[in-house]
Structure formats: structure tokens, C-alpha cells
Coordinates of C-alpha atoms in Angstrom, one line a residue:
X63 CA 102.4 114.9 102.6
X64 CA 104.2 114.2 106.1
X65 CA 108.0 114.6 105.8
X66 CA 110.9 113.4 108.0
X67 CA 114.1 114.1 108.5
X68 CA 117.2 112.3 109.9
X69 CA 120.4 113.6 110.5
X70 CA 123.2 111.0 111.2
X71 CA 126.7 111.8 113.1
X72 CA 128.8 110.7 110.4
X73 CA 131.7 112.2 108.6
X74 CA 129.7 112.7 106.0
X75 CA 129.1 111.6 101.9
X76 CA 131.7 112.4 99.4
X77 CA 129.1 114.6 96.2
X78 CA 131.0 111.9 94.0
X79 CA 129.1 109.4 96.5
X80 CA 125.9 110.6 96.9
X81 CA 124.1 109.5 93.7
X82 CA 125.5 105.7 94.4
X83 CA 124.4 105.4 98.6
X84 CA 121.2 104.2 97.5
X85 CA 122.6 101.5 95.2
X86 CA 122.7 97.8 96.9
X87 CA 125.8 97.0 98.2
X88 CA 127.2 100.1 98.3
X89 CA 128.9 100.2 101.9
X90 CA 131.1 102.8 104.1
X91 CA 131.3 100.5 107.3
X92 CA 133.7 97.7 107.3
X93 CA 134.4 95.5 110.7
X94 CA 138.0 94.8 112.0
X95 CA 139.0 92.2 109.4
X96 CA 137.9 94.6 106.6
X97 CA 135.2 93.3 105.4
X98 CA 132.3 95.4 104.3
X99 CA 128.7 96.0 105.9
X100 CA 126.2 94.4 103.8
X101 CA 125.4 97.8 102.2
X102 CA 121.9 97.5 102.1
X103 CA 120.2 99.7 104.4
X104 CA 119.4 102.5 102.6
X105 CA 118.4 100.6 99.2
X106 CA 115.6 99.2 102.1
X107 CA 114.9 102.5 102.9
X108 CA 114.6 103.6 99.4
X109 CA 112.8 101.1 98.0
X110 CA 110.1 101.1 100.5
X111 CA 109.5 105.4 100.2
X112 CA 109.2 104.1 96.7
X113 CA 106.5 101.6 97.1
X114 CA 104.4 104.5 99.1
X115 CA 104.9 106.8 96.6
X116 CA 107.0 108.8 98.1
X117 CA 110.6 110.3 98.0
X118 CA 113.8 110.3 99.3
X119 CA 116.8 113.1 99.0
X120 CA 119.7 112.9 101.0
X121 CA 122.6 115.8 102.3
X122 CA 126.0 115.7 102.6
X123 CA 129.4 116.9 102.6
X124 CA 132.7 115.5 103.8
X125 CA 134.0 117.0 106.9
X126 CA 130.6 118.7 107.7
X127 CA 129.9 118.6 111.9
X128 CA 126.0 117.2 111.8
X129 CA 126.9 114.4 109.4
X130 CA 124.5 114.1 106.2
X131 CA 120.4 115.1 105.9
X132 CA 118.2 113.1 104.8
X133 CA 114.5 113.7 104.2
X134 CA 111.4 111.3 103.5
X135 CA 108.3 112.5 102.2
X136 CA 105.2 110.2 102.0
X137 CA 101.7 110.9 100.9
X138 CA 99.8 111.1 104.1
X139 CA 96.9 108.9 101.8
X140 CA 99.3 105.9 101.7
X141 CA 99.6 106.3 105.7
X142 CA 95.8 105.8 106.5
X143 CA 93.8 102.9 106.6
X144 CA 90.5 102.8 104.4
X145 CA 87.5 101.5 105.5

């Protein structure tokens, strides 16, 4: 397995919150007319770990300094060509 992890600056994820960030639509980021972001970033994200049969888990508190952790873990075998 290789693994990554990304830490964002944010204010962090509400616990109530967490289980639904992966969800599409679900948005935090809303322009100056209040509109919403598209909310579909992370769904991306997970959906594609997913497909390489890997994982996703994500970290986070409200009010915590370094924002919210998240880590990817991929089979290294889904990462190498076969010839």
C-alpha cells in the first residue's frame, strides 16, 4: 500500500458532518451572493480511491488549528503498469 495524507487549513468538520462530506453536493463554501460550491470534490476524490481499491478516512474537529486529516491509501498493484 502507499498512503497519503493531506491536511487542509480549514476551520475544520463538525463529527455531525463528517460521515456526509463525501456525499455529492454536500458543500461548506458559498460565494458572495450565497450560493453554494458545487459540493463535489471530495465525492471525486472518493469515488476514484474507490475504483483503485483503495480507502479514504478523513479528520476533523471544529476549531482545531491544522484544519481536518485526511489519508488515502491505494494498493501500490493498482499504481503499476503490467506488461
Amino acid at each position: 500500500m502507499v498512503e497519503f495524507q493531506i491536511r487542509d487549513n480549514g476551520p475544520g468538520i463538525a463529527q455531525n458532518l463528517i460521515h456526509v462530506v463525501f456525499k455529492p453536493g454536500f458543500a461548506t463554501k458559498y460565494d458572495s451572493s450565497g450560493r453554494s460550491s458545487t459540493g463535489i470534490g471530495l465525492t471525486n476524490v472518493k469515488e476514484l480511491v474507490e475504483r483503485l481499491e483503495g480507502e479514504i478516512t478523513l479528520q476533523s474537529e471544529v476549531g482545531k488549528l491544522s484544519g481536518s486529516d485526511y489519508k488515502i491509501r491505494l494498493p501500490i498493484s493498482k499504481l503499476t503498469l503490467k506488461g
